[in-house]
Amino acid sequence: MRVAMIGAGYVGLVSGACFAEFGVDVCVVDTEASKVEA
C-alpha cells in the first residue's frame, strides 16, 4: 500500500511515521524542506 501525507506538521508527520512502522510506503509532502527531512 502507498500513502501520501500532505503536510508534515504534527499530525501528518506522526501519522506518516506510524504508517511506516507498519510497512506502508509513505510519501510526505510539505513546502518546508526541513520538516520533510526530519
PDB file of C-alpha atoms in Angstrom:
ATOM      1  CA  MET A   1       0.000   0.000   0.000  1.00  0.00           C
ATOM      2  CA  ARG A   2       1.181   3.552  -0.689  1.00  0.00           C
ATOM      3  CA  VAL A   3       0.098   6.607   1.285  1.00  0.00           C
ATOM      4  CA  ALA A   4       0.769  10.286   0.564  1.00  0.00           C
ATOM      5  CA  MET A   5       0.762  12.669   3.516  1.00  0.00           C
ATOM      6  CA  ILE A   6       0.193  16.283   2.518  1.00  0.00           C
ATOM      7  CA  GLY A   7       1.665  18.451   5.253  1.00  0.00           C
ATOM      8  CA  ALA A   8       4.462  17.495   7.607  1.00  0.00           C
ATOM      9  CA  GLY A   9       3.084  19.185  10.687  1.00  0.00           C
ATOM     10  CA  TYR A  10       2.400  17.406  13.945  1.00  0.00           C
ATOM     11  CA  VAL A  11      -0.465  15.292  12.611  1.00  0.00           C
ATOM     12  CA  GLY A  12       0.951  14.486   9.161  1.00  0.00           C
ATOM     13  CA  LEU A  13       4.445  13.617  10.311  1.00  0.00           C
ATOM     14  CA  VAL A  14       3.338  11.446  13.238  1.00  0.00           C
ATOM     15  CA  SER A  15       0.711   9.680  11.117  1.00  0.00           C
ATOM     16  CA  GLY A  16       3.264   9.050   8.368  1.00  0.00           C
ATOM     17  CA  ALA A  17       5.742   7.623  10.851  1.00  0.00           C
ATOM     18  CA  CYS A  18       3.096   5.317  12.308  1.00  0.00           C
ATOM     19  CA  PHE A  19       2.098   4.035   8.869  1.00  0.00           C
ATOM     20  CA  ALA A  20       5.773   3.484   8.008  1.00  0.00           C
ATOM     21  CA  GLU A  21       6.222   1.396  11.165  1.00  0.00           C
ATOM     22  CA  PHE A  22       3.589  -0.999   9.800  1.00  0.00           C
ATOM     23  CA  GLY A  23       5.448  -1.347   6.487  1.00  0.00           C
ATOM     24  CA  VAL A  24       3.399   1.071   4.383  1.00  0.00           C
ATOM     25  CA  ASP A  25       5.237   3.142   1.736  1.00  0.00           C
ATOM     26  CA  VAL A  26       4.766   6.750   2.858  1.00  0.00           C
ATOM     27  CA  CYS A  27       5.467   9.908   0.859  1.00  0.00           C
ATOM     28  CA  VAL A  28       5.374  13.129   2.895  1.00  0.00           C
ATOM     29  CA  VAL A  29       4.929  16.403   1.008  1.00  0.00           C
ATOM     30  CA  ASP A  30       5.352  19.860   2.523  1.00  0.00           C
ATOM     31  CA  THR A  31       6.519  23.312   1.424  1.00  0.00           C
ATOM     32  CA  GLU A  32       9.215  23.381   4.124  1.00  0.00           C
ATOM     33  CA  ALA A  33      12.043  21.014   3.214  1.00  0.00           C
ATOM     34  CA  SER A  34      13.391  20.950   6.780  1.00  0.00           C
ATOM     35  CA  LYS A  35      10.182  19.313   8.064  1.00  0.00           C
ATOM     36  CA  VAL A  36      10.311  16.597   5.412  1.00  0.00           C
ATOM     37  CA  GLU A  37      13.995  15.872   6.062  1.00  0.00           C
ATOM     38  CA  ALA A  38      13.250  15.388   9.768  1.00  0.00           C
TER      39      ALA A  38
END
